[in-house]
């Protein structure tokens, strides 16, 4: 199973954002940060080049970077993009998350809990 799976809708949305920011050959970095109510938060940034510790994946023409240290926490995670009447947004489904907070942006896994902050 790949570390992270990016759906076609999410890949299309990210490629459009990269194009708008004059980075058509850029990468999407998916990472895990410390913090949040439960201890860990997700991060997504645009990158020009991979680092030597990156796992490089590709979905629907989108190049994705995952640091090998974050890979066990993100293993099997699906990133999708949903459009609704209130706008659109990315949805992250991580099968390793055993708890999340009410604000929906923080999580922890059985093996990694991070450092929780007040919400």
Coordinates of N, CA, C and O in Angstrom, one line a residue:
X1 N 0.8 -1.2 0.0 CA 0.0 0.0 0.0 C 0.9 1.2 0.0 O 1.8 1.3 0.8
X2 N 0.6 2.2 -0.9 CA 1.4 3.5 -0.9 C 1.2 4.2 0.4 O 0.2 4.1 1.1
X3 N 2.2 5.0 0.8 CA 2.2 5.8 2.0 C 1.0 6.7 2.0 O 0.2 6.8 3.0
X4 N 0.8 7.5 0.9 CA -0.3 8.4 0.8 C -1.0 8.2 -0.5 O -0.3 8.0 -1.5
X5 N -2.3 8.3 -0.5 CA -3.1 8.2 -1.8 C -3.8 9.6 -2.0 O -4.4 10.1 -1.1
X6 N -3.6 10.2 -3.2 CA -4.2 11.4 -3.5 C -5.2 11.1 -4.6 O -4.9 10.6 -5.7
X7 N -6.5 11.5 -4.4 CA -7.5 11.2 -5.4 C -7.4 12.1 -6.6 O -6.7 13.1 -6.5
X8 N -8.1 11.8 -7.6 CA -8.0 12.6 -8.8 C -8.5 14.0 -8.6 O -7.9 15.0 -9.1
X9 N -9.6 14.2 -7.8 CA -10.1 15.5 -7.5 C -9.1 16.4 -6.7 O -8.9 17.6 -7.0
X10 N -8.4 15.8 -5.8 CA -7.4 16.5 -5.0 C -6.2 16.8 -5.8 O -5.6 17.9 -5.8
X11 N -5.8 15.9 -6.7 CA -4.6 16.1 -7.6 C -4.9 17.2 -8.5 O -4.0 18.1 -8.7
X12 N -6.1 17.3 -9.1 CA -6.5 18.3 -10.0 C -6.4 19.7 -9.3 O -5.9 20.7 -9.8
X13 N -7.0 19.8 -8.1 CA -7.0 21.0 -7.3 C -5.6 21.5 -7.0 O -5.3 22.7 -7.1
X14 N -4.7 20.6 -6.6 CA -3.3 21.0 -6.2 C -2.6 21.4 -7.5 O -1.8 22.4 -7.5
X15 N -2.7 20.7 -8.6 CA -2.0 21.1 -9.8 C -2.5 22.4 -10.3 O -1.7 23.2 -10.7
X16 N -3.8 22.8 -10.1 CA -4.3 24.1 -10.4 C -3.6 25.1 -9.5 O -3.2 26.2 -10.0
X17 N -3.5 24.9 -8.2 CA -2.9 25.8 -7.3 C -1.4 26.0 -7.7 O -0.9 27.1 -7.6
X18 N -0.7 24.9 -8.0 CA 0.7 25.0 -8.4 C 0.9 25.9 -9.6 O 1.8 26.7 -9.7
X19 N 0.0 25.7 -10.6 CA 0.0 26.5 -11.8 C -0.2 27.9 -11.5 O 0.5 28.8 -12.0
X20 N -1.2 28.3 -10.7 CA -1.5 29.6 -10.3 C -0.3 30.3 -9.6 O -0.2 31.5 -9.7
X21 N 0.5 29.5 -8.9 CA 1.6 30.1 -8.2 C 2.9 29.9 -8.9 O 4.0 29.9 -8.4
X22 N 2.8 29.7 -10.3 CA 3.9 29.6 -11.2 C 4.9 28.5 -10.8 O 6.1 28.7 -10.8
X23 N 4.4 27.4 -10.3 CA 5.2 26.2 -10.0 C 4.6 25.0 -10.7 O 4.3 24.0 -10.1
X24 N 4.4 25.0 -12.0 CA 3.8 23.9 -12.7 C 4.6 22.6 -12.6 O 4.0 21.5 -12.7
X25 N 5.9 22.7 -12.3 CA 6.7 21.4 -12.1 C 6.9 21.2 -10.6 O 7.8 20.4 -10.3
X26 N 6.1 21.8 -9.7 CA 6.3 21.7 -8.3 C 5.8 20.4 -7.7 O 5.1 19.6 -8.4
X27 N 6.1 20.2 -6.5 CA 5.6 19.0 -5.7 C 4.7 19.4 -4.6 O 4.8 20.5 -4.1
X28 N 3.8 18.5 -4.2 CA 3.0 18.7 -3.0 C 3.7 18.0 -1.9 O 3.9 16.7 -2.0
X29 N 4.1 18.7 -0.8 CA 4.6 18.0 0.3 C 3.5 17.8 1.3 O 2.8 18.7 1.7
X30 N 3.4 16.5 1.8 CA 2.4 16.2 2.8 C 3.2 15.8 4.1 O 4.1 15.0 4.0
X31 N 2.9 16.5 5.2 CA 3.8 16.3 6.4 C 2.9 16.2 7.6 O 1.8 16.5 7.6
X32 N 3.6 15.8 8.7 CA 3.0 15.8 10.0 C 3.8 16.8 10.9 O 5.0 16.8 10.9
X33 N 3.0 17.7 11.6 CA 3.6 18.6 12.5 C 3.1 18.3 13.9 O 2.1 17.7 14.1
X34 N 3.9 18.8 14.9 CA 3.5 18.6 16.2 C 2.5 19.7 16.6 O 2.4 20.8 15.9
X35 N 1.6 19.5 17.6 CA 0.7 20.5 18.0 C -0.7 20.1 17.9 O -1.1 18.9 17.7
X36 N -1.6 21.1 18.0 CA -3.1 20.8 17.9 C -3.5 20.2 19.2 O -2.8 19.9 20.1
X37 N -4.8 20.1 19.4 CA -5.4 19.6 20.6 C -5.0 18.2 21.0 O -4.9 17.8 22.1
X38 N -4.8 17.4 19.9 CA -4.6 16.0 20.2 C -3.1 15.6 20.1 O -2.7 14.6 20.5
X39 N -2.3 16.5 19.5 CA -0.8 16.3 19.5 C -0.2 16.4 18.1 O 1.0 16.7 18.0
X40 N -0.9 16.1 17.0 CA -0.3 16.1 15.7 C -1.3 16.8 14.8 O -2.5 16.8 14.9
X41 N -0.7 17.5 13.8 CA -1.5 18.1 12.7 C -0.9 17.8 11.4 O 0.3 17.5 11.3
X42 N -1.7 17.9 10.3 CA -1.3 17.7 9.0 C -0.8 19.0 8.4 O -1.3 20.1 8.7
X43 N 0.2 18.9 7.5 CA 0.6 20.1 6.7 C 0.7 19.7 5.3 O 1.1 18.6 4.9
X44 N 0.4 20.7 4.4 CA 0.6 20.5 3.0 C 1.2 21.8 2.4 O 0.7 22.9 2.7
X45 N 2.3 21.7 1.7 CA 3.0 22.8 1.2 C 3.5 22.5 -0.2 O 3.6 21.3 -0.6
X46 N 3.8 23.5 -1.0 CA 4.3 23.4 -2.3 C 5.8 23.5 -2.2 O 6.4 24.3 -1.4
X47 N 6.5 22.6 -2.9 CA 8.0 22.5 -2.9 C 8.5 22.5 -4.3 O 7.9 22.0 -5.2
X48 N 9.7 23.1 -4.5 CA 10.3 23.2 -5.8 C 11.1 21.9 -6.1 O 11.0 21.4 -7.3
X49 N 11.7 21.3 -5.1 CA 12.5 20.1 -5.3 C 12.4 19.2 -4.1 O 12.2 19.6 -3.0
X50 N 12.6 17.9 -4.3 CA 12.6 16.9 -3.2 C 13.9 17.0 -2.4 O 14.9 17.4 -2.9
X51 N 13.9 16.5 -1.1 CA 15.1 16.4 -0.4 C 15.5 14.9 -0.4 O 14.7 14.0 -0.9
X52 N 16.7 14.6 0.1 CA 17.1 13.2 0.0 C 16.4 12.2 0.9 O 16.5 11.0 0.7
X53 N 15.7 12.8 1.9 CA 14.9 11.9 2.8 C 13.5 11.7 2.3 O 12.7 11.2 3.1
X54 N 13.1 12.2 1.1 CA 11.7 12.1 0.7 C 11.4 10.9 -0.1 O 12.2 10.4 -0.9
X55 N 10.2 10.4 0.1 CA 9.6 9.4 -0.7 C 8.8 10.1 -1.8 O 8.1 11.1 -1.4
X56 N 9.0 9.8 -3.0 CA 8.3 10.5 -4.1 C 7.3 9.7 -4.7 O 7.5 8.5 -5.2
X57 N 6.0 10.2 -4.7 CA 4.9 9.4 -5.3 C 4.3 10.3 -6.4 O 4.5 11.5 -6.5
X58 N 3.5 9.7 -7.3 CA 2.8 10.4 -8.3 C 1.4 9.9 -8.5 O 1.2 8.7 -8.6
X59 N 0.4 10.9 -8.5 CA -1.0 10.6 -8.7 C -1.6 11.5 -9.7 O -1.5 12.7 -9.5
X60 N -2.1 11.0 -10.8 CA -2.8 11.8 -11.8 C -2.0 13.0 -12.2 O -2.5 14.1 -12.4
X61 N -0.7 12.8 -12.4 CA 0.3 13.8 -12.9 C 0.8 14.7 -11.8 O 1.6 15.6 -12.0
X62 N 0.4 14.5 -10.5 CA 0.8 15.3 -9.4 C 2.0 14.6 -8.7 O 1.8 13.5 -8.3
X63 N 3.1 15.3 -8.5 CA 4.2 14.7 -7.8 C 4.1 15.0 -6.3 O 3.8 16.2 -5.9
X64 N 4.1 14.0 -5.4 CA 3.9 14.2 -4.0 C 5.1 13.7 -3.2 O 5.7 12.7 -3.5
X65 N 5.5 14.5 -2.2 CA 6.6 14.2 -1.4 C 6.2 13.9 0.0 O 5.3 14.6 0.6
X66 N 6.7 12.8 0.6 CA 6.5 12.5 2.0 C 7.8 12.2 2.6 O 8.6 11.3 2.1
X67 N 8.2 12.9 3.7 CA 9.4 12.6 4.4 C 9.4 11.2 5.0 O 8.3 10.8 5.5
X68 N 10.4 10.5 4.8 CA 10.5 9.1 5.3 C 10.2 8.9 6.8 O 9.7 7.9 7.2
X69 N 10.5 10.0 7.6 CA 10.1 10.0 9.0 C 8.6 10.1 9.3 O 8.1 9.6 10.3
X70 N 7.9 10.7 8.4 CA 6.5 10.9 8.5 C 5.7 9.7 7.9 O 4.5 9.5 8.2
X71 N 6.4 8.9 7.0 CA 5.7 7.8 6.3 C 4.9 6.9 7.2 O 3.8 6.5 6.9
X72 N 5.5 6.4 8.4 CA 4.7 5.4 9.2 C 3.4 6.0 9.8 O 2.5 5.3 9.9
X73 N 3.5 7.3 10.1 CA 2.3 8.0 10.6 C 1.2 8.2 9.5 O 0.0 8.1 9.8
X74 N 1.6 8.4 8.3 CA 0.7 8.7 7.2 C 0.4 7.5 6.4 O -0.5 7.5 5.5
X75 N 1.0 6.3 6.7 CA 0.8 5.1 5.8 C -0.7 4.8 5.6 O -1.5 4.6 6.5
X76 N -1.1 4.8 4.3 CA -2.5 4.4 4.0 C -3.5 5.6 4.0 O -4.6 5.5 3.7
X77 N -2.9 6.8 4.2 CA -3.8 8.0 4.3 C -4.3 8.4 2.9 O -3.5 8.4 1.9
X78 N -5.6 8.8 2.8 CA -6.1 9.2 1.5 C -6.5 10.7 1.7 O -7.0 11.2 2.6
X79 N -6.1 11.5 0.6 CA -6.3 12.9 0.6 C -7.3 13.1 -0.6 O -7.0 12.8 -1.7
X80 N -8.4 13.8 -0.3 CA -9.4 14.0 -1.3 C -9.8 15.5 -1.3 O -9.4 16.2 -0.3
X81 N -10.5 16.0 -2.3 CA -11.0 17.3 -2.3 C -12.5 17.3 -2.6 O -12.9 16.6 -3.5
X82 N -13.2 17.9 -1.7 CA -14.7 18.0 -1.8 C -15.2 19.4 -2.0 O -14.7 20.3 -1.4
X83 N -16.1 19.5 -2.9 CA -16.7 20.8 -3.2 C -18.1 20.8 -2.6 O -18.8 19.8 -2.7
X84 N -18.5 21.9 -2.0 CA -19.9 22.0 -1.4 C -20.4 23.4 -1.6 O -19.7 24.3 -2.1
X85 N -21.6 23.6 -1.1 CA -22.2 25.0 -1.2 C -21.4 26.0 -0.4 O -21.4 27.2 -0.7
X86 N -20.7 25.6 0.6 CA -19.9 26.5 1.5 C -18.5 26.6 0.9 O -17.7 27.2 1.6
X87 N -18.2 26.1 -0.2 CA -16.8 26.1 -0.8 C -16.2 24.7 -0.8 O -16.9 23.7 -0.6
X88 N -15.0 24.7 -1.1 CA -14.3 23.4 -1.2 C -13.2 23.3 -0.1 O -12.8 24.2 0.5
X89 N -12.8 22.0 0.0 CA -11.7 21.8 1.0 C -11.1 20.4 0.9 O -11.8 19.5 0.4
X90 N -9.9 20.3 1.4 CA -9.3 19.0 1.4 C -9.7 18.2 2.6 O -9.9 18.7 3.7
X91 N -9.9 16.9 2.4 CA -10.3 16.0 3.4 C -9.2 14.9 3.5 O -8.8 14.3 2.5
X92 N -8.8 14.7 4.8 CA -7.7 13.7 5.0 C -8.3 12.6 5.8 O -8.8 12.8 6.9
X93 N -8.1 11.3 5.3 CA -8.6 10.1 6.0 C -7.4 9.3 6.3 O -6.8 8.7 5.5
X94 N -7.0 9.3 7.6 CA -5.8 8.5 8.1 C -6.2 7.3 8.9 O -6.7 7.5 10.0
X95 N -6.1 6.1 8.4 CA -6.5 4.9 9.1 C -5.7 4.7 10.4 O -6.1 3.9 11.3
X96 N -4.6 5.4 10.5 CA -3.7 5.2 11.7 C -4.2 6.1 12.9 O -3.7 6.0 14.0
X97 N -5.0 7.1 12.6 CA -5.4 8.1 13.6 C -6.4 7.3 14.6 O -7.4 6.8 14.1
X98 N -6.1 7.3 15.9 CA -6.9 6.7 16.8 C -7.8 7.7 17.6 O -8.7 7.3 18.3
X99 N -7.4 9.0 17.5 CA -8.2 10.0 18.2 C -8.0 11.3 17.4 O -7.0 11.5 16.8
X100 N -9.0 12.1 17.4 CA -8.9 13.5 16.8 C -9.7 14.4 17.7 O -10.5 14.0 18.6
X101 N -9.5 15.7 17.5 CA -10.1 16.7 18.4 C -11.4 17.2 17.7 O -11.6 17.0 16.5
X102 N -12.2 18.0 18.4 CA -13.4 18.6 17.9 C -13.2 19.5 16.8 O -14.1 19.6 15.9
X103 N -12.1 20.2 16.7 CA -11.9 21.1 15.6 C -11.5 20.4 14.3 O -11.5 21.0 13.3
X104 N -11.2 19.1 14.4 CA -11.0 18.3 13.2 C -9.7 18.4 12.5 O -9.5 17.8 11.5
X105 N -8.8 19.2 13.1 CA -7.5 19.3 12.4 C -6.3 18.7 13.2 O -5.2 18.8 12.8
X106 N -6.6 18.0 14.3 CA -5.5 17.4 15.1 C -5.9 15.9 15.3 O -7.0 15.6 15.4
X107 N -4.8 15.1 15.5 CA -5.0 13.7 15.6 C -3.8 13.1 16.4 O -2.8 13.8 16.6
X108 N -3.9 11.8 16.7 CA -2.8 11.1 17.2 C -2.9 9.7 16.8 O -4.0 9.2 16.4
X109 N -1.8 8.9 16.8 CA -1.8 7.5 16.4 C -1.5 6.7 17.6 O -1.2 7.2 18.7
X110 N -1.6 5.4 17.5 CA -1.3 4.5 18.6 C 0.1 4.6 19.1 O 0.4 4.5 20.2
X111 N 1.0 4.9 18.1 CA 2.4 5.0 18.4 C 3.0 6.4 18.6 O 4.1 6.5 19.2
X112 N 2.3 7.4 18.0 CA 2.8 8.8 18.1 C 1.7 9.7 18.5 O 0.7 9.8 17.9
X113 N 2.0 10.4 19.6 CA 0.9 11.3 20.1 C 1.3 12.8 20.0 O 0.5 13.6 20.2
X114 N 2.6 13.1 19.7 CA 3.0 14.5 19.6 C 2.9 15.2 20.9 O 2.9 14.6 21.9
X115 N 2.8 16.5 20.8 CA 2.7 17.4 22.0 C 1.4 18.2 21.9 O 1.4 19.2 21.1
X116 N 0.4 17.8 22.6 CA -0.9 18.5 22.5 C -0.8 20.0 23.0 O 0.0 20.3 23.9
X117 N -1.6 20.8 22.4 CA -1.7 22.2 22.8 C -3.2 22.5 23.2 O -4.0 21.7 22.9
X118 N -3.4 23.6 23.8 CA -4.9 23.9 24.1 C -5.5 24.3 22.8 O -5.0 25.0 22.0
X119 N -6.8 23.9 22.6 CA -7.5 24.2 21.4 C -8.2 25.5 21.6 O -8.7 25.9 22.6

